[in-house]
Short mmCIF file of C-alpha atoms in Angstrom, two decimals:
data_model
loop_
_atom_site.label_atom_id
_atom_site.label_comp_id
_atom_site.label_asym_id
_atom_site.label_seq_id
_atom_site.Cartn_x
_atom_site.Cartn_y
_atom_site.Cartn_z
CA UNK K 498 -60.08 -2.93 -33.85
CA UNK K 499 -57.86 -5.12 -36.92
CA UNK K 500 -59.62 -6.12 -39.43
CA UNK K 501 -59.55 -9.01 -41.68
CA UNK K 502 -59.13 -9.61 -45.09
CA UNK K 503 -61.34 -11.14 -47.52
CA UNK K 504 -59.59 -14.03 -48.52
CA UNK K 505 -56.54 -15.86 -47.42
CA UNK K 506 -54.15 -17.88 -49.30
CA UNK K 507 -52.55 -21.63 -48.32
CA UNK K 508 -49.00 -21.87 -47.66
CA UNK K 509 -47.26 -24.63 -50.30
CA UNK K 510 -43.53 -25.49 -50.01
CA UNK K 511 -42.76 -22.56 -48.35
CA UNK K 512 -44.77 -20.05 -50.49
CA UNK K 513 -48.43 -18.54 -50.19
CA UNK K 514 -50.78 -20.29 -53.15
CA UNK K 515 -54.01 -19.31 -53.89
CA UNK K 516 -55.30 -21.94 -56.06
CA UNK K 517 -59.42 -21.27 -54.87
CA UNK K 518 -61.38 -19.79 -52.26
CA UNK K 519 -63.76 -22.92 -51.40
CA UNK K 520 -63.58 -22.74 -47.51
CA UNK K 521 -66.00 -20.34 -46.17
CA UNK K 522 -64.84 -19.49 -42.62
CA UNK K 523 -67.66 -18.11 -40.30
CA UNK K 524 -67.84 -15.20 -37.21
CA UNK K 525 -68.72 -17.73 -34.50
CA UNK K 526 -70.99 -15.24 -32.96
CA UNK K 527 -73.06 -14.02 -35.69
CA UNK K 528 -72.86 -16.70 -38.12
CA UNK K 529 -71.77 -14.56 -41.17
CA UNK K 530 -68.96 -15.79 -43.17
CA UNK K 531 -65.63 -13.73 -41.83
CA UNK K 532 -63.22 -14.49 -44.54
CA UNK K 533 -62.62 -17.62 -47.12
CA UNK K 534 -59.12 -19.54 -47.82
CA UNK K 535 -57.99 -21.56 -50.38
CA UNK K 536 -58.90 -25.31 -49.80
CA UNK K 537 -56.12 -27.60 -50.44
CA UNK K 538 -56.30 -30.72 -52.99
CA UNK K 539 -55.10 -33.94 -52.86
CA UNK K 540 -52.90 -33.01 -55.56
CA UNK K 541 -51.76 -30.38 -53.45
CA UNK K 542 -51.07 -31.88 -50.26
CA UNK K 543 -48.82 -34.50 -52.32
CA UNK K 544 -47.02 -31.67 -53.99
CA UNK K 545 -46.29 -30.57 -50.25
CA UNK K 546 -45.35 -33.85 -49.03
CA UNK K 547 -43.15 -33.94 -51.74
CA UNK K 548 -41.30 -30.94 -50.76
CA UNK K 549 -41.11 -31.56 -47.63
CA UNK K 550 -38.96 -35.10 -48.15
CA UNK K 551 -36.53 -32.48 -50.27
CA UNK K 552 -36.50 -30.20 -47.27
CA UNK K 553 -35.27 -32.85 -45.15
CA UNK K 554 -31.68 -33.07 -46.26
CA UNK K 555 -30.69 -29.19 -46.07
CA UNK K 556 -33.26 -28.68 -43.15
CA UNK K 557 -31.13 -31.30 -40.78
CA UNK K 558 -28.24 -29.20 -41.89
CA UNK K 559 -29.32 -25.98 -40.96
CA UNK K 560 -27.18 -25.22 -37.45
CA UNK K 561 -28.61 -24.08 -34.35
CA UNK K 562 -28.40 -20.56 -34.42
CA UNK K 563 -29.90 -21.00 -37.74
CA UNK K 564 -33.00 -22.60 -36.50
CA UNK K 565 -33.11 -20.35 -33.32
CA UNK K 566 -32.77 -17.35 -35.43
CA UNK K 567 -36.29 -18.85 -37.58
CA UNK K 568 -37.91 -19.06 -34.10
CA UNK K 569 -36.87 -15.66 -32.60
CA UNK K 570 -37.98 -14.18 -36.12
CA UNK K 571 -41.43 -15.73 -35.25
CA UNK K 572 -41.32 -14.47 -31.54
CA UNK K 573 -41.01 -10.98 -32.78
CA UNK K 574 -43.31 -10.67 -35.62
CA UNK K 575 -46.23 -12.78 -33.25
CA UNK K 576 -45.53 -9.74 -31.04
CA UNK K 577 -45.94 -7.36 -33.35
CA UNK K 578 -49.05 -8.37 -34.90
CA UNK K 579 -50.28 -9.31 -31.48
CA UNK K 580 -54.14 -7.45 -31.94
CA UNK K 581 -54.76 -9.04 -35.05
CA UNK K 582 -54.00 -12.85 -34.30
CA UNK K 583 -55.97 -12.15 -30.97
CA UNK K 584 -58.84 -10.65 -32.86
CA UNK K 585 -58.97 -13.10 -35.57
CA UNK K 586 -58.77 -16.03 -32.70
CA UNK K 587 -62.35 -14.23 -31.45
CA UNK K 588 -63.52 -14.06 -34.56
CA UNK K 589 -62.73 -17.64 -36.40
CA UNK K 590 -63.27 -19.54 -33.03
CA UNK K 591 -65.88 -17.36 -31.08
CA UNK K 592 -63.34 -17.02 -27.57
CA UNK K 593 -63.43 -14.28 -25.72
CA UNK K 594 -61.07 -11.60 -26.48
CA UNK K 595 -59.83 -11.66 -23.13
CA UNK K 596 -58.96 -15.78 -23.45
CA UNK K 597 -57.90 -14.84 -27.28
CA UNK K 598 -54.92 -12.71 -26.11
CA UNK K 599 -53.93 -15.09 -23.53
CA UNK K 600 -53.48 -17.86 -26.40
CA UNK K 601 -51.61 -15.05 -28.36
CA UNK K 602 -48.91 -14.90 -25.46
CA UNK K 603 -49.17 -18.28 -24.78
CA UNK K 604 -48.31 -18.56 -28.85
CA UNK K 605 -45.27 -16.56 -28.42
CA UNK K 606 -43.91 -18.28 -25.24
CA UNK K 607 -44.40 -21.36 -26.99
CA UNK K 608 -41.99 -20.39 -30.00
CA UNK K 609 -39.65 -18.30 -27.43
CA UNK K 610 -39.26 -21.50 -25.48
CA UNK K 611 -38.43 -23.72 -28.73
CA UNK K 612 -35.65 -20.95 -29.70
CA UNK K 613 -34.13 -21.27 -26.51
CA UNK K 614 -34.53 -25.34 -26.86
CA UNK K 615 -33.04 -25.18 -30.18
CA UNK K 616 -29.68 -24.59 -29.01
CA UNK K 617 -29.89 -27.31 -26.23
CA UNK K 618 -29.66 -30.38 -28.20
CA UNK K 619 -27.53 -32.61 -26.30
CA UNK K 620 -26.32 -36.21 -26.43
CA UNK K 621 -24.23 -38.02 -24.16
CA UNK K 622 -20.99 -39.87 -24.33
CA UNK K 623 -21.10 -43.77 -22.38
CA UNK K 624 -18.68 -45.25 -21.19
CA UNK K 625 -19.11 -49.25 -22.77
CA UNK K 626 -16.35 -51.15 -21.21
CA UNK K 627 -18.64 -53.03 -18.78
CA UNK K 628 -17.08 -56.29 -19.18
CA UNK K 629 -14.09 -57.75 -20.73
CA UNK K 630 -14.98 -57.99 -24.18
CA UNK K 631 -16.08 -54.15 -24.15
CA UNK K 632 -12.48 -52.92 -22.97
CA UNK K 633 -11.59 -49.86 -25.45
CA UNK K 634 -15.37 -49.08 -26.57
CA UNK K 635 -17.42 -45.99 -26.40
CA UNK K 636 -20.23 -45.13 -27.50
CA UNK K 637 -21.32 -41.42 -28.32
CA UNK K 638 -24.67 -40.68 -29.42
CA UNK K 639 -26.73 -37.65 -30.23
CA UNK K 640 -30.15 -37.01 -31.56
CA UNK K 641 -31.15 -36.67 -35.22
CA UNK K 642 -34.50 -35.20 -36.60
CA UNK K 643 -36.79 -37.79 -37.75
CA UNK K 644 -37.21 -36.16 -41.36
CA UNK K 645 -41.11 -35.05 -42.66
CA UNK K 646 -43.93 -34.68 -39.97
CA UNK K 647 -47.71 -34.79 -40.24
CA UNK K 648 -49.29 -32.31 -38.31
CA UNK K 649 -53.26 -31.99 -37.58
CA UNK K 650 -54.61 -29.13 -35.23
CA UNK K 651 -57.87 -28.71 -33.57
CA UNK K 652 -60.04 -25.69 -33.63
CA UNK K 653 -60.28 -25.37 -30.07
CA UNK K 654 -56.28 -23.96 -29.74
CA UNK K 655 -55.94 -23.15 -33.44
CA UNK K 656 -52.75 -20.95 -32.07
CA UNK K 657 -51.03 -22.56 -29.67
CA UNK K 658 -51.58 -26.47 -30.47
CA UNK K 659 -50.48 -25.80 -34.01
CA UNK K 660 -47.49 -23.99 -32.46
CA UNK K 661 -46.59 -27.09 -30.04
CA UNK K 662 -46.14 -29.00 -33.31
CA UNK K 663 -44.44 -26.10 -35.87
CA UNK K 664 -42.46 -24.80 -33.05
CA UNK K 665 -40.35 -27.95 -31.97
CA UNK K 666 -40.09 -29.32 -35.49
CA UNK K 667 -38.29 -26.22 -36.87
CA UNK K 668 -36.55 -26.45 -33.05
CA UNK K 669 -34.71 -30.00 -34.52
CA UNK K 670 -34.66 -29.29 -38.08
CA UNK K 671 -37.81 -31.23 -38.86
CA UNK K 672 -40.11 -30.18 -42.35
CA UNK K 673 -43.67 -30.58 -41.83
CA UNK K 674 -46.98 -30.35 -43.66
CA UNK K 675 -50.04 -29.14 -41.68
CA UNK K 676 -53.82 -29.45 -41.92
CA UNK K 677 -55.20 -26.87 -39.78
CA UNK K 678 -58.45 -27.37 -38.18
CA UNK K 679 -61.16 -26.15 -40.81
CA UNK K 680 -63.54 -24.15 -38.67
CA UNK K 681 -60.54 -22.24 -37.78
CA UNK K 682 -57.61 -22.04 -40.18
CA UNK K 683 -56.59 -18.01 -40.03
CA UNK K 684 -54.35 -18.48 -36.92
CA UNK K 685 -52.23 -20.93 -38.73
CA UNK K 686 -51.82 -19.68 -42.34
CA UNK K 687 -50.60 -15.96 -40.47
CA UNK K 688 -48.05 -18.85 -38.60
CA UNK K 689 -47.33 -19.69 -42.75
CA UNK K 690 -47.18 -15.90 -43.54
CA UNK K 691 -44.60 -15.10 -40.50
CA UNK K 692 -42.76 -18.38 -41.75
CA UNK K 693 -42.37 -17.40 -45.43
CA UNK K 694 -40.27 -14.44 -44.25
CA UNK K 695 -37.47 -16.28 -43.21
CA UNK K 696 -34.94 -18.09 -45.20
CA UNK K 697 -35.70 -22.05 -44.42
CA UNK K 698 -34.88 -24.33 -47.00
CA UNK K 699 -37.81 -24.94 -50.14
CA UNK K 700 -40.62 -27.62 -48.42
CA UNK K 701 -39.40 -26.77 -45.24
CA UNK K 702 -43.28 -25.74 -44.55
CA UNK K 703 -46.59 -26.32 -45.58
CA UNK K 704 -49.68 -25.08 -44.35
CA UNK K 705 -52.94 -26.83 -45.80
CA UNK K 706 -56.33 -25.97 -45.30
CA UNK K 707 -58.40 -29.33 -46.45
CA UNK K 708 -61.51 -31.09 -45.71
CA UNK K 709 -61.34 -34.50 -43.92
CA UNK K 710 -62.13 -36.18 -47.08
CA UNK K 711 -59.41 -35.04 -48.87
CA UNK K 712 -56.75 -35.05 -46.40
CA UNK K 713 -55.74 -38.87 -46.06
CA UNK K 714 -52.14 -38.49 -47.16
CA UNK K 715 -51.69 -36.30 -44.03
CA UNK K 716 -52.38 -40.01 -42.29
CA UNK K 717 -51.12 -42.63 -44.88
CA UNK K 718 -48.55 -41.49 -46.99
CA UNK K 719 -45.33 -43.60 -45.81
CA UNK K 720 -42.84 -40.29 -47.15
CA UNK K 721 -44.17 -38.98 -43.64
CA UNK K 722 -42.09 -40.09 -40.81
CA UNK K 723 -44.40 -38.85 -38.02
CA UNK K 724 -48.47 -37.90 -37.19
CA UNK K 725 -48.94 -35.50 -34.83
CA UNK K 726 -52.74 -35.14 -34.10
CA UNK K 727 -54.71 -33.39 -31.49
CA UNK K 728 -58.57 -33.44 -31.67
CA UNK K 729 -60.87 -36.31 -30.86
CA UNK K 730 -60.69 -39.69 -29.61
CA UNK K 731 -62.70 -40.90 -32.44
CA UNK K 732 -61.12 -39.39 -34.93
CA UNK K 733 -57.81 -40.00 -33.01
CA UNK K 734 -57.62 -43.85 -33.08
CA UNK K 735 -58.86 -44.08 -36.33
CA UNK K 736 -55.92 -42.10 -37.82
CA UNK K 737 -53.34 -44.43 -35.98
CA UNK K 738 -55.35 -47.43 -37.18
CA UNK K 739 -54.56 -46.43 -40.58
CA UNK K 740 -50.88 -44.01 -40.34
CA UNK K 741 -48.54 -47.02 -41.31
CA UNK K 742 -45.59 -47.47 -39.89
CA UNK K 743 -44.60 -43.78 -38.75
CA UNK K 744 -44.54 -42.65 -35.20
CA UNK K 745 -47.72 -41.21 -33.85
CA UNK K 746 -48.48 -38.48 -30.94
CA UNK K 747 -51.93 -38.20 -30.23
CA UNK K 748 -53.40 -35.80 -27.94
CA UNK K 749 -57.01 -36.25 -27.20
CA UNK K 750 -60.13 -35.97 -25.45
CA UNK K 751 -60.55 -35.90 -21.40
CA UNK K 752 -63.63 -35.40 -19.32
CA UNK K 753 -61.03 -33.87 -16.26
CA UNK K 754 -62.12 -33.99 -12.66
CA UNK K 755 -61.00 -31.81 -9.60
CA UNK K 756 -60.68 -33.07 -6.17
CA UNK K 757 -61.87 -30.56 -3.64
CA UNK K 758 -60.68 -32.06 -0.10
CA UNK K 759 -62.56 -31.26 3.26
CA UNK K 760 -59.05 -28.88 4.10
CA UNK K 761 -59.05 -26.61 0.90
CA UNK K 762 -59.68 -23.03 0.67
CA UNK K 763 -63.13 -22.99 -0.90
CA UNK K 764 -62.53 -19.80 -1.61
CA UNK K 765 -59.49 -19.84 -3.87
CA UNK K 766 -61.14 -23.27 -5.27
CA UNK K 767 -64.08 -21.23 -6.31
CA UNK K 768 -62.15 -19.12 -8.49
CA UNK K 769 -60.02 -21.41 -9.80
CA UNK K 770 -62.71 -24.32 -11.01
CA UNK K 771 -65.56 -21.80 -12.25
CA UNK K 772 -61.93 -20.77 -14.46
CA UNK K 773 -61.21 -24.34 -15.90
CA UNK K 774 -65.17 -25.57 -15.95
CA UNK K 775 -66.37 -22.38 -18.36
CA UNK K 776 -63.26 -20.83 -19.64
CA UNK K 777 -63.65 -20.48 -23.75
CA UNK K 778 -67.16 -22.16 -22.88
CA UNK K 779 -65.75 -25.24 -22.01
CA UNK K 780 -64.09 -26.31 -25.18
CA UNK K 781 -61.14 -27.71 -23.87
CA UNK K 782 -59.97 -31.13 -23.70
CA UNK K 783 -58.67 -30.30 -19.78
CA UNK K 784 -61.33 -28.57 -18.83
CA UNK K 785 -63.19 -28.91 -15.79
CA UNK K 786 -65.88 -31.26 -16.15
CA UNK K 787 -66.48 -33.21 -12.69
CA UNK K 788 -66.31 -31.60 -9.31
CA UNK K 789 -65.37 -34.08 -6.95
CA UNK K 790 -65.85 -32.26 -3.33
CA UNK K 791 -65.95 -33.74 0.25
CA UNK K 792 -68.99 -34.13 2.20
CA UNK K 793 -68.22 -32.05 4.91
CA UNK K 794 -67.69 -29.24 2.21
CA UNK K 795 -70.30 -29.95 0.17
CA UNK K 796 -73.23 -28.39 0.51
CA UNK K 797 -71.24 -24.79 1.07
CA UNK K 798 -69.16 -25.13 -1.84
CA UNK K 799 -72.52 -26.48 -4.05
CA UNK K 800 -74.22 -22.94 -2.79
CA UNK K 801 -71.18 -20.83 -3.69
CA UNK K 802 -70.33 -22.15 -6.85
CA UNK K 803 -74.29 -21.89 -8.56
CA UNK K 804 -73.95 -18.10 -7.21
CA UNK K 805 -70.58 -17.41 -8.64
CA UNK K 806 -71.68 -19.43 -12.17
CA UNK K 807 -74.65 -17.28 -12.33
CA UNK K 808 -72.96 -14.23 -12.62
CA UNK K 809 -70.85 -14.74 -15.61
CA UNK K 810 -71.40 -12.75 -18.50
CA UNK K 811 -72.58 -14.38 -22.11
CA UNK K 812 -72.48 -12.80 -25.01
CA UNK K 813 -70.02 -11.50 -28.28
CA UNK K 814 -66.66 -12.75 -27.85
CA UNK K 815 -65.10 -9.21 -29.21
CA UNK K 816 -66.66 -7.62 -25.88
CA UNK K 817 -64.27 -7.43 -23.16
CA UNK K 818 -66.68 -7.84 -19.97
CA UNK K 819 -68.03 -11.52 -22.19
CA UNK K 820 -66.91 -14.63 -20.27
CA UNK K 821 -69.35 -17.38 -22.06
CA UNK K 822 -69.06 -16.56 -25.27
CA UNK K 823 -70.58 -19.02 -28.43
CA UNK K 824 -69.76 -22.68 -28.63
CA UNK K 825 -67.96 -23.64 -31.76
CA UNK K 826 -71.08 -25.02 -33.94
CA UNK K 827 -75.08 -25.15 -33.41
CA UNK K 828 -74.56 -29.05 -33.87
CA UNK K 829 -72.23 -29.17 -30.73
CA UNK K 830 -73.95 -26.72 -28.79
CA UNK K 831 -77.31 -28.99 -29.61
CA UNK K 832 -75.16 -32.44 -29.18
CA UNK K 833 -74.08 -31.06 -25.15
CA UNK K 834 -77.77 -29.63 -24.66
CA UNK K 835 -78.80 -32.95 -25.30
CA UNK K 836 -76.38 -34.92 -22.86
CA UNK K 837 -77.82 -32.49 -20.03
CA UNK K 838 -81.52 -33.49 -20.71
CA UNK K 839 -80.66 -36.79 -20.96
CA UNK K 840 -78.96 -36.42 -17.20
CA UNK K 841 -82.09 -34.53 -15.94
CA UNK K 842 -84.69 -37.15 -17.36
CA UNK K 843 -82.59 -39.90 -15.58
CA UNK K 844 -82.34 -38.12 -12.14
CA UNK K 845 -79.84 -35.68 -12.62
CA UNK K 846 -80.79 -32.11 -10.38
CA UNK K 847 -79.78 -29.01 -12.61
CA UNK K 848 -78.68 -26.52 -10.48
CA UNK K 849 -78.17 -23.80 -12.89
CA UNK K 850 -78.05 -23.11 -16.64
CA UNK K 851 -79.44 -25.65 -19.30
CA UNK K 852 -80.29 -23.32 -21.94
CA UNK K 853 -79.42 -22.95 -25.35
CA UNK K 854 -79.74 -20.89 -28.59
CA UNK K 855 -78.46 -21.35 -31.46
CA UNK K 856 -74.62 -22.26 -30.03
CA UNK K 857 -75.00 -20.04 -27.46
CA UNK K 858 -75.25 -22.75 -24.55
CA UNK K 859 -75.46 -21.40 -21.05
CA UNK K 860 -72.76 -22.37 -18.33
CA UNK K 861 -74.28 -25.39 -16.56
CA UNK K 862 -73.72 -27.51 -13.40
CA UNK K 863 -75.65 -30.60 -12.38
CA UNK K 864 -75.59 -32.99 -9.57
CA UNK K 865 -76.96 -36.51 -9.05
CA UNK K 866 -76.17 -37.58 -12.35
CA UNK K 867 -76.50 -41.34 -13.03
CA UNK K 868 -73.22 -43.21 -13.44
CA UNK K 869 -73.38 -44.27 -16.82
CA UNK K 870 -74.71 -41.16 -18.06
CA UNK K 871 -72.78 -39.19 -20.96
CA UNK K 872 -72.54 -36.10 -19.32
CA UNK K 873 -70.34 -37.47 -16.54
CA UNK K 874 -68.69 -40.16 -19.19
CA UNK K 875 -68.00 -38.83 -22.18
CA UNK K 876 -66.06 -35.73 -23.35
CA UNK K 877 -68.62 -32.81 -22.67
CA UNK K 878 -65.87 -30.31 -24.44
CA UNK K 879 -68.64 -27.49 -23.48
CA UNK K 880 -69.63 -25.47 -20.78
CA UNK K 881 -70.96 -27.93 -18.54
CA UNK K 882 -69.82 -29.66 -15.03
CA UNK K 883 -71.16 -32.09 -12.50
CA UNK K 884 -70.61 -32.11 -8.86
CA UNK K 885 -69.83 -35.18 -7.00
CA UNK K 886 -69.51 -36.04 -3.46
CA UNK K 887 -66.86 -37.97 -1.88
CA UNK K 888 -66.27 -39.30 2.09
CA UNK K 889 -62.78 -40.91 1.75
CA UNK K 890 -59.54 -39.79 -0.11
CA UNK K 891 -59.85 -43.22 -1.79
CA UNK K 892 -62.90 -43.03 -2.54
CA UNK K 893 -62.23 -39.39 -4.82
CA UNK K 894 -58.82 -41.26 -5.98
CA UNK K 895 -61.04 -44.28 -7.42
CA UNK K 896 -63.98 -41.66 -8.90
CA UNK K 897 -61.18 -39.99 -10.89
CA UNK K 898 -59.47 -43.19 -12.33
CA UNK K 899 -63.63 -44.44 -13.23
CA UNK K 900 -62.78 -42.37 -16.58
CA UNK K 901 -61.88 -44.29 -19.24
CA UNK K 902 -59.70 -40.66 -19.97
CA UNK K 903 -56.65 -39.88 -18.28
CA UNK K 904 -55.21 -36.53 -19.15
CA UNK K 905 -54.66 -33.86 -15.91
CA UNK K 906 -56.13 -33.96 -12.27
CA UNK K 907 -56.62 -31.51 -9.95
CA UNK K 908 -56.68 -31.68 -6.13
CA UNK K 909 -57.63 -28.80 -3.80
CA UNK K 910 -55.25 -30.38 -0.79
CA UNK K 911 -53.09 -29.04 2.34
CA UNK K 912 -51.98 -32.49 2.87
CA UNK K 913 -48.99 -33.27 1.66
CA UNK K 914 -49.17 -37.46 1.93
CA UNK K 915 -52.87 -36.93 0.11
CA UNK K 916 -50.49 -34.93 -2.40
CA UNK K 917 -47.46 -37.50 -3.38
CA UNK K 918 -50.80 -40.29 -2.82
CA UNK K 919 -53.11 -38.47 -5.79
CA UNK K 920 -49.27 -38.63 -8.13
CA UNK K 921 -49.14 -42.21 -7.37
CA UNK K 922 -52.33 -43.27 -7.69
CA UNK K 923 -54.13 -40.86 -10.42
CA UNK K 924 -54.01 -42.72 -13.90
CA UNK K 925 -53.37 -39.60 -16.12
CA UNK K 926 -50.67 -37.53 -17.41
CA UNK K 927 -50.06 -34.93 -14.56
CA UNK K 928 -51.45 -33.99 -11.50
CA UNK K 929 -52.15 -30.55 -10.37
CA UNK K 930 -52.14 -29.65 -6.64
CA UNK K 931 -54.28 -26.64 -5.42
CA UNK K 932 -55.27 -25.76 -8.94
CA UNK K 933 -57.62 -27.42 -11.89
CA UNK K 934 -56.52 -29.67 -14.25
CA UNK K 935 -57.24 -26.86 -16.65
CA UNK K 936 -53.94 -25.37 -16.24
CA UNK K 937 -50.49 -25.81 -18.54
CA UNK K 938 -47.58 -24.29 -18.87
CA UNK K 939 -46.06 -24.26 -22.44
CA UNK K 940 -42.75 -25.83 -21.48
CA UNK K 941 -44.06 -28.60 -19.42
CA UNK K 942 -44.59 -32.16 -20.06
CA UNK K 943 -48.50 -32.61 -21.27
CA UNK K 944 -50.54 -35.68 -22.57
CA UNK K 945 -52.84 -38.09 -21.51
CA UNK K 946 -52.69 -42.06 -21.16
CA UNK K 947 -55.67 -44.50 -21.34
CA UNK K 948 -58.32 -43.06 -24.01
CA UNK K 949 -56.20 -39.27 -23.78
CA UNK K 950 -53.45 -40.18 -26.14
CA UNK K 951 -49.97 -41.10 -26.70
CA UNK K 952 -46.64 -39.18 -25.92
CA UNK K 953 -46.08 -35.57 -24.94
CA UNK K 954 -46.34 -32.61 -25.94
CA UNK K 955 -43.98 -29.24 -23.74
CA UNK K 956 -41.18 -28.23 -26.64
CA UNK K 957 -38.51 -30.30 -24.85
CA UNK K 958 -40.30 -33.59 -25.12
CA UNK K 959 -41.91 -33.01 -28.45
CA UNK K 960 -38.55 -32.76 -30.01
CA UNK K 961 -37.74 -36.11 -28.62
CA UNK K 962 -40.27 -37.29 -30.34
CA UNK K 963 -39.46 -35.43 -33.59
CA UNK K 964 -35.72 -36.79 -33.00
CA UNK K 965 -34.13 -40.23 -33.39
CA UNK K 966 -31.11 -41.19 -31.53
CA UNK K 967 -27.93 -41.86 -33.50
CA UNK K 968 -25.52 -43.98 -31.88
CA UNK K 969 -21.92 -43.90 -32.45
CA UNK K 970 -19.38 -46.40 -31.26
CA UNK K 971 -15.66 -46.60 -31.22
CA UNK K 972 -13.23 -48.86 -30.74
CA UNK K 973 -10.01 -47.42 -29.41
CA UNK K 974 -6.71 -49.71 -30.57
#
């Protein structure tokens, strides 16, 4: 098994730093501090910000092979240290090894996809003689990178998020400055140590533990020409309230439902839902998290999916036969444990689960729960889920777009009308036929609307966003 080291440095225009060793990062199972890295200052992150406006210039200049060859440098040495970026996931963030070295992979498709990407950066040439006046114009225009980026990662993805926000910004030549989550920062300063063996331009990169107090500049400082942030809705909106004028992508919170129709195959269903409702203990933003199932279903599927949730295995992460494993904190273990009470004292049945220790919560389903309760409202970004019944395709179509989220939706269907009707119809950011909104693919389009967020995320559409278009026009004599 790897092991870690001590301490850990910060990554500062390009170059490890180690200026303290103030953040204390815990095992999520046992509680004992793991490792500590170097918190960053304000002085710091304005240093960074700094170097990344210098970066800008030769950055946009590097060519595309250039910036592929970065990339593919990162897809090999990801690979190669593959057992300890999956071990320090389980440790830092408390997921099960298992779900640890399926973000790894999912890490390196990410920056294999953005190397591939990098070379694909097409414009278009138009045709502008559309009247009289226009005879002998064209126009050709191409895409330009938007210059220094603001990146903030959650803890819940503290590989792959960060890498759908490093990965297409050294894709278009972008610098960046990011403030990993700080519950989990490991996965993203060995991203900084990988990075700092290639030969990007000075600024190109900075990697910046910080508490929330100290990090405004991430939001506010006008040198930045984009925020990316994924984490909370809260937290979210606030950040946009106050980035300026800059572009913002937010990615955000969901409370996802699946749609299991009257023609589905329970079976597969089963496997697929207990999957995207407990997976990493819940702490997703797409997780499962209400179980919409017809009536002439119900009561079967109800029965097979208590038995199946019973027999997952909770425990230490770093076991492979652990399938629950610790929630990221005692405070949000206690905050979900709460919600579920509050559902049971207002006429919610629990069907399974309910307890909790420490942030050890057990995998939970409920049913009856009241309509404005927060279990069924809010994001429970934890291992619970709440079954629903439905009579009428409308009817589950109208339950999903109740949410005042809008990021996937899943629908266990054979019918192909009740298909293309759900892609109409369904106010969120993609639909997912005969499998839980739980599911992405690192190349695909992926963000919410409503409360979820703004823009996308998949490497191909984040580099739109990290690009500008550049027109050019030209009159021919």
């Amino acid at each position: 098994m790897p092991t870690l080291k001590d301490t850990y440095p910060l990554y500062l225009n390009n170059k490890a730093a180690q200026p303290n060793t103030d953040l204390a990062v815990t095992d999520k199972f046992t509680g004992e501090v793991a490792f500590r890295t170097a918190l960053a200052s304000p002085e710091i992150i304005d240093e960074a910000i700094a170097g990344a406006v210098r970066a800008a210039e030769p950055m946009a200049r590097l060519a595309s092979y250039e910036r592929q060859a970065v990339l593919q440098h990162c897809v090999g040495r990801f690979t190669e240290r593959f057992d300890e970026l999956a071990y320090a996931l389980c440790v830092e963030a408390g997921k099960p090894i298992k779900d640890s070295e399926g973000e790894v992979t999912r890490l390196i498709d990410t920056f294999r996809i953005a190397a591939e990407e990098s070379v694909r950066m097409v414009g278009e040439v138009m045709p502008l003689d559309i009247s009289a006046r226009a005879r002998g114009y064209q126009s050709i225009w191409k895409r330009y990178p938007i210059g220094p980026c603001s990146f903030i990662s959650p803890f819940n993805f503290p590989l792959n998020l960060a890498a759908h926000k490093v990965a297409p910004a050294i894709a278009v030549g972008c610098p960046f400055v990011m403030k990993p989550a700080s519950k989990t920062p490991l996965g993203a300063i060995i991203m900084g140590e990988v990075l700092a063996e290639t030969d990007l331009p000075e600024g190109a990169f900075s990697i910046l533990p910080a508490s929330r107090d100290g990090a405004d500049l991430f939001t506010v400082d006008e040198r930045l020409k984009l925020l990316s942030f994924t984490g909370s809705p809260a937290v979210g909106w606030d950040l946009k309230a106050r980035c300026g004028k800059k572009k913002v992508v937010l990615e955000l919170g969901g409370n996802a439902a699946v749609v299991v129709d009257h023609d589905a195959d329970l079976d597969d269903a089963l496997e697929r839902i207990i999957f995207g409702a407990f997976y990493q203990s819940g702490q997703s933003c797409i997780g499962v998290q209400r179980i919409i199932v017809h009536e002439d279903v119900y009561d079967r599927f109800r029965d097979m999916l208590v038995a199946k949730t019973k027999t997952l295995v909770a425990g230490d992460p770093k076991d492979r036969d652990t399938f629950i494993g610790p929630m990221i904190s005692e405070g949000e273990a206690s905050r979900l444990k709460g919600w579920i009470d509050e559902a049971v004292a207002g006429g919610a049945t629990l069907l399974t689960g309910g307890g909790c220790k420490g942030n050890m919560l057990e995998a939970t389903l409920l049913e009856d729960v009241h309509k404005d309760a927060k279990a069924l409202n809010e994001e429970a970004f934890g291992p619970l889920a709440i079954l629903q019944k439905f009579s009428s395709f409308d009817e589950a179509l109208a339950e999903v777009n109740r949410s005042t989220f809008g990021l996937q939706a899943g629908i266990f269907t054979r019918d192909l009308f009740k298909m293309f009707d759900a892609w109409d119809r369904l106010e969120v950011g993609g639909v997912v036929i005969n499998d839980v909104p739980s599911y992405r693919v690192d190349n695909m389009p992926y963000g919410g609307v409503k409360d979820s967020g703004l823009g996308r995320e998949g490497i191909k559409f984040a580099m739109e966003d990290m690009t500008e278009i550049r027109n050019l026009v030209i009159r021919r004599g």
